[in-house]
């Protein structure tokens, strides 16, 4: 398994200076830039759209890891691809035809990811493992930052790691929600190789970002 990648969520950044914040987490050692897109429909919050994402695309060469909490999602895939997404991740629960959504992402030349919420079992991925490049396990209910990690998701992470190994494919296993240094360690032990963190990365301001990211790596 490859070394853990850290993907700071810019949802926790200072929006008044978003470009500076993205540069700061890049310099601090972020592997990916995680972009949480919320529509106020699938989740009880609204964040930003492709125009905002595109406005910071030029300040870093790090991959944009785009998590679409949108329903229906298919109509927006092209716009986020054009705005600079490298990986587009969609929710299993957000639409009736997840296979079609994943096909469309692949047709755009992007990495395709699937997200499952805390109440969604790992077995729902059974007939999708041949299509995905990334599986994102939500360890909180999606919609806003600062929530506490749901411990039951560790068992799900382990189950999905087994599924990935059996698939024989190079699939990233990412965890998002309430990930601090202690939960990061447990997620990695369970089989995660990518971690999304918002509050725990951006806490303390830019001078602390490198130490915060290092703490998550363990």
Tab-separated table of C-alpha atoms in Angstrom:
chain	number	residue	atom	x	y	z
A	1	UNK	CA	0.000	0.000	0.000
A	2	UNK	CA	1.358	3.425	-0.919
A	3	UNK	CA	2.134	6.135	1.668
A	4	UNK	CA	-0.858	8.055	2.977
A	5	UNK	CA	-1.885	11.130	1.022
A	6	UNK	CA	-3.282	14.164	2.836
A	7	UNK	CA	-6.039	16.156	1.129
A	8	UNK	CA	-6.880	19.343	3.063
A	9	UNK	CA	-10.477	20.425	2.533
A	10	UNK	CA	-10.653	24.077	1.528
A	11	UNK	CA	-14.129	24.193	3.050
A	12	UNK	CA	-12.260	25.073	6.273
A	13	UNK	CA	-10.052	27.715	4.635
A	14	UNK	CA	-10.442	31.475	4.990
A	15	UNK	CA	-12.622	32.249	1.960
A	16	UNK	CA	-11.591	35.907	1.988
A	17	UNK	CA	-8.118	34.829	0.804
A	18	UNK	CA	-8.747	31.463	-0.775
A	19	UNK	CA	-5.884	31.614	-3.270
A	20	UNK	CA	-3.392	32.341	-0.488
A	21	UNK	CA	-4.791	29.492	1.580
A	22	UNK	CA	-4.400	27.015	-1.291
A	23	UNK	CA	-0.807	28.143	-1.827
A	24	UNK	CA	-0.147	27.755	1.900
A	25	UNK	CA	-1.413	24.176	2.152
A	26	UNK	CA	0.483	23.290	-1.028
A	27	UNK	CA	3.700	24.606	0.507
A	28	UNK	CA	2.892	22.859	3.795
A	29	UNK	CA	2.918	19.448	2.138
A	30	UNK	CA	-0.632	18.714	0.980
A	31	UNK	CA	-0.757	15.930	-1.598
A	32	UNK	CA	-4.176	16.780	-3.008
A	33	UNK	CA	-6.509	19.767	-2.671
A	34	UNK	CA	-9.934	18.523	-1.556
A	35	UNK	CA	-12.872	20.545	-2.807
A	36	UNK	CA	-16.231	19.963	-1.126
A	37	UNK	CA	-19.110	21.085	-3.323
A	38	UNK	CA	-22.490	21.299	-1.553
A	39	UNK	CA	-25.793	22.097	-3.201
A	40	UNK	CA	-28.187	22.814	-0.306
A	41	UNK	CA	-30.349	19.947	-1.568
A	42	UNK	CA	-28.455	16.679	-1.199
A	43	UNK	CA	-26.803	18.138	1.903
A	44	UNK	CA	-27.985	20.932	4.237
A	45	UNK	CA	-25.395	23.489	3.198
A	46	UNK	CA	-24.173	25.405	0.146
A	47	UNK	CA	-20.471	25.907	-0.551
A	48	UNK	CA	-19.322	26.986	-4.020
A	49	UNK	CA	-19.408	26.025	-7.682
A	50	UNK	CA	-17.013	25.494	-10.586
A	51	UNK	CA	-16.261	29.221	-11.036
A	52	UNK	CA	-14.731	29.508	-7.565
A	53	UNK	CA	-12.795	26.297	-8.083
A	54	UNK	CA	-11.471	27.524	-11.417
A	55	UNK	CA	-10.335	30.781	-9.812
A	56	UNK	CA	-7.790	28.922	-7.656
A	57	UNK	CA	-6.798	26.273	-10.192
A	58	UNK	CA	-3.855	28.381	-11.318
A	59	UNK	CA	-2.221	28.753	-7.905
A	60	UNK	CA	-1.192	25.087	-7.488
A	61	UNK	CA	-0.259	22.081	-9.575
A	62	UNK	CA	-1.501	19.666	-6.905
A	63	UNK	CA	-4.404	17.435	-7.982
A	64	UNK	CA	-7.892	18.778	-7.348
A	65	UNK	CA	-9.863	16.081	-5.508
A	66	UNK	CA	-13.451	17.199	-6.111
A	67	UNK	CA	-16.225	15.777	-3.907
A	68	UNK	CA	-19.635	16.573	-5.359
A	69	UNK	CA	-22.413	16.565	-2.770
A	70	UNK	CA	-24.944	17.341	-5.495
A	71	UNK	CA	-28.175	15.680	-6.554
A	72	UNK	CA	-28.788	15.229	-9.406
A	73	UNK	CA	-25.090	15.335	-10.261
A	74	UNK	CA	-24.744	14.389	-13.917
A	75	UNK	CA	-25.580	17.839	-15.286
A	76	UNK	CA	-22.584	19.352	-13.456
A	77	UNK	CA	-19.834	16.872	-14.292
A	78	UNK	CA	-18.667	18.654	-17.440
A	79	UNK	CA	-18.449	22.020	-15.684
A	80	UNK	CA	-16.215	20.696	-12.884
A	81	UNK	CA	-14.049	18.819	-15.357
A	82	UNK	CA	-13.583	22.017	-17.365
A	83	UNK	CA	-12.832	23.992	-14.186
A	84	UNK	CA	-9.805	21.814	-13.472
A	85	UNK	CA	-10.859	18.747	-11.493
A	86	UNK	CA	-8.429	15.828	-11.572
A	87	UNK	CA	-10.642	13.375	-9.702
A	88	UNK	CA	-14.427	13.763	-9.543
A	89	UNK	CA	-16.154	11.856	-6.770
A	90	UNK	CA	-19.915	11.364	-6.683
A	91	UNK	CA	-22.233	9.881	-4.080
A	92	UNK	CA	-23.721	6.429	-4.456
A	93	UNK	CA	-26.838	7.844	-2.775
A	94	UNK	CA	-27.216	10.971	-4.923
A	95	UNK	CA	-28.807	9.583	-8.056
A	96	UNK	CA	-30.527	6.596	-9.616
A	97	UNK	CA	-27.767	5.617	-12.071
A	98	UNK	CA	-24.355	5.723	-10.394
A	99	UNK	CA	-22.808	3.510	-13.081
A	100	UNK	CA	-23.780	6.045	-15.752
A	101	UNK	CA	-22.296	8.903	-13.689
A	102	UNK	CA	-18.990	7.071	-13.324
A	103	UNK	CA	-18.936	6.292	-17.038
A	104	UNK	CA	-19.405	9.965	-17.811
A	105	UNK	CA	-16.552	11.040	-15.523
A	106	UNK	CA	-14.247	8.537	-17.226
A	107	UNK	CA	-15.336	9.803	-20.650
A	108	UNK	CA	-14.165	13.266	-19.593
A	109	UNK	CA	-10.671	11.908	-18.991
A	110	UNK	CA	-10.882	12.302	-15.220
A	111	UNK	CA	-10.333	9.895	-12.359
A	112	UNK	CA	-13.689	8.607	-11.115
A	113	UNK	CA	-14.481	8.303	-7.428
A	114	UNK	CA	-17.472	7.057	-5.493
A	115	UNK	CA	-18.537	8.198	-2.017
A	116	UNK	CA	-20.599	6.251	0.489
A	117	UNK	CA	-22.282	7.808	3.514
A	118	UNK	CA	-22.026	6.349	7.045
A	119	UNK	CA	-25.256	4.360	6.699
A	120	UNK	CA	-24.377	2.859	3.307
A	121	UNK	CA	-22.766	-0.603	3.472
A	122	UNK	CA	-19.557	-1.525	1.691
A	123	UNK	CA	-21.362	-4.216	-0.332
A	124	UNK	CA	-23.026	-1.485	-2.402
A	125	UNK	CA	-19.667	-1.168	-4.204
A	126	UNK	CA	-19.662	-4.794	-5.395
A	127	UNK	CA	-20.461	-4.091	-9.043
A	128	UNK	CA	-18.554	-0.821	-9.315
A	129	UNK	CA	-15.019	-1.799	-8.328
A	130	UNK	CA	-14.032	-2.318	-11.956
A	131	UNK	CA	-14.841	1.343	-12.726
A	132	UNK	CA	-13.609	3.429	-9.825
A	133	UNK	CA	-10.195	4.959	-9.184
A	134	UNK	CA	-11.085	6.089	-5.665
A	135	UNK	CA	-13.512	5.115	-2.919
A	136	UNK	CA	-14.318	7.798	-0.348
A	137	UNK	CA	-15.766	6.687	2.973
A	138	UNK	CA	-17.662	9.416	4.794
A	139	UNK	CA	-16.906	9.113	8.504
A	140	UNK	CA	-19.454	11.821	9.300
A	141	UNK	CA	-22.779	12.628	7.689
A	142	UNK	CA	-22.018	14.994	4.807
A	143	UNK	CA	-23.023	18.632	4.851
A	144	UNK	CA	-20.739	20.626	7.122
A	145	UNK	CA	-17.307	20.546	8.754
A	146	UNK	CA	-16.256	20.180	12.359
A	147	UNK	CA	-18.182	16.969	13.116
A	148	UNK	CA	-16.928	14.037	15.195
A	149	UNK	CA	-15.668	10.834	13.584
A	150	UNK	CA	-18.185	7.954	13.594
A	151	UNK	CA	-16.216	4.952	14.950
A	152	UNK	CA	-18.273	2.310	13.127
A	153	UNK	CA	-16.730	3.447	9.848
A	154	UNK	CA	-13.388	1.820	10.737
A	155	UNK	CA	-14.924	-1.602	10.099
A	156	UNK	CA	-16.196	-0.377	6.730
A	157	UNK	CA	-12.745	0.947	5.793
A	158	UNK	CA	-11.275	-2.475	6.538
A	159	UNK	CA	-13.958	-4.200	4.478
A	160	UNK	CA	-13.342	-1.934	1.491
A	161	UNK	CA	-9.578	-2.434	1.762
A	162	UNK	CA	-10.215	-6.167	1.400
A	163	UNK	CA	-12.429	-5.509	-1.626
A	164	UNK	CA	-9.716	-3.375	-3.229
A	165	UNK	CA	-7.061	-6.045	-2.686
A	166	UNK	CA	-9.345	-8.677	-4.231
A	167	UNK	CA	-10.037	-6.431	-7.235
A	168	UNK	CA	-6.366	-6.313	-8.169
A	169	UNK	CA	-6.782	-2.681	-9.197
A	170	UNK	CA	-4.983	0.425	-7.957
A	171	UNK	CA	-7.886	2.106	-6.151
A	172	UNK	CA	-7.345	4.859	-3.571
A	173	UNK	CA	-9.212	4.480	-0.285
A	174	UNK	CA	-9.977	7.892	1.166
A	175	UNK	CA	-11.688	8.875	4.430
A	176	UNK	CA	-13.439	12.183	5.088
A	177	UNK	CA	-14.934	13.528	8.311
A	178	UNK	CA	-13.655	14.256	11.794
A	179	UNK	CA	-10.142	13.082	10.931
A	180	UNK	CA	-7.660	14.342	13.515
A	181	UNK	CA	-4.228	12.878	14.332
A	182	UNK	CA	-5.629	10.055	16.478
A	183	UNK	CA	-8.382	9.043	14.055
A	184	UNK	CA	-5.929	9.364	11.162
A	185	UNK	CA	-3.746	6.688	12.751
A	186	UNK	CA	-6.715	4.349	13.182
A	187	UNK	CA	-7.932	4.961	9.623
A	188	UNK	CA	-4.491	4.137	8.222
A	189	UNK	CA	-4.345	0.981	10.334
A	190	UNK	CA	-7.767	0.010	8.943
A	191	UNK	CA	-6.523	0.386	5.379
A	192	UNK	CA	-7.024	4.008	4.297
A	193	UNK	CA	-4.315	5.540	2.125
A	194	UNK	CA	-5.768	9.036	1.690
A	195	UNK	CA	-7.219	11.327	4.340
A	196	UNK	CA	-9.370	14.429	3.972
A	197	UNK	CA	-9.052	16.923	6.807
A	198	UNK	CA	-10.422	20.426	7.162
A	199	UNK	CA	-10.515	21.716	10.713
A	200	UNK	CA	-7.445	19.752	11.813
A	201	UNK	CA	-5.312	21.108	8.936
A	202	UNK	CA	-6.417	24.745	8.986
A	203	UNK	CA	-6.359	25.126	12.779
A	204	UNK	CA	-3.867	27.763	13.944
A	205	UNK	CA	-3.303	29.558	10.650
A	206	UNK	CA	-0.696	29.127	7.883
A	207	UNK	CA	2.274	28.871	10.231
A	208	UNK	CA	0.763	25.665	11.651
A	209	UNK	CA	-0.321	23.960	8.420
A	210	UNK	CA	2.879	21.944	7.897
A	211	UNK	CA	2.851	20.640	11.479
A	212	UNK	CA	-0.850	19.829	11.229
A	213	UNK	CA	-0.346	17.847	8.036
A	214	UNK	CA	2.669	16.049	9.493
A	215	UNK	CA	0.626	15.058	12.543
A	216	UNK	CA	-1.984	13.429	10.304
A	217	UNK	CA	0.688	11.404	8.531
A	218	UNK	CA	1.750	10.071	11.928
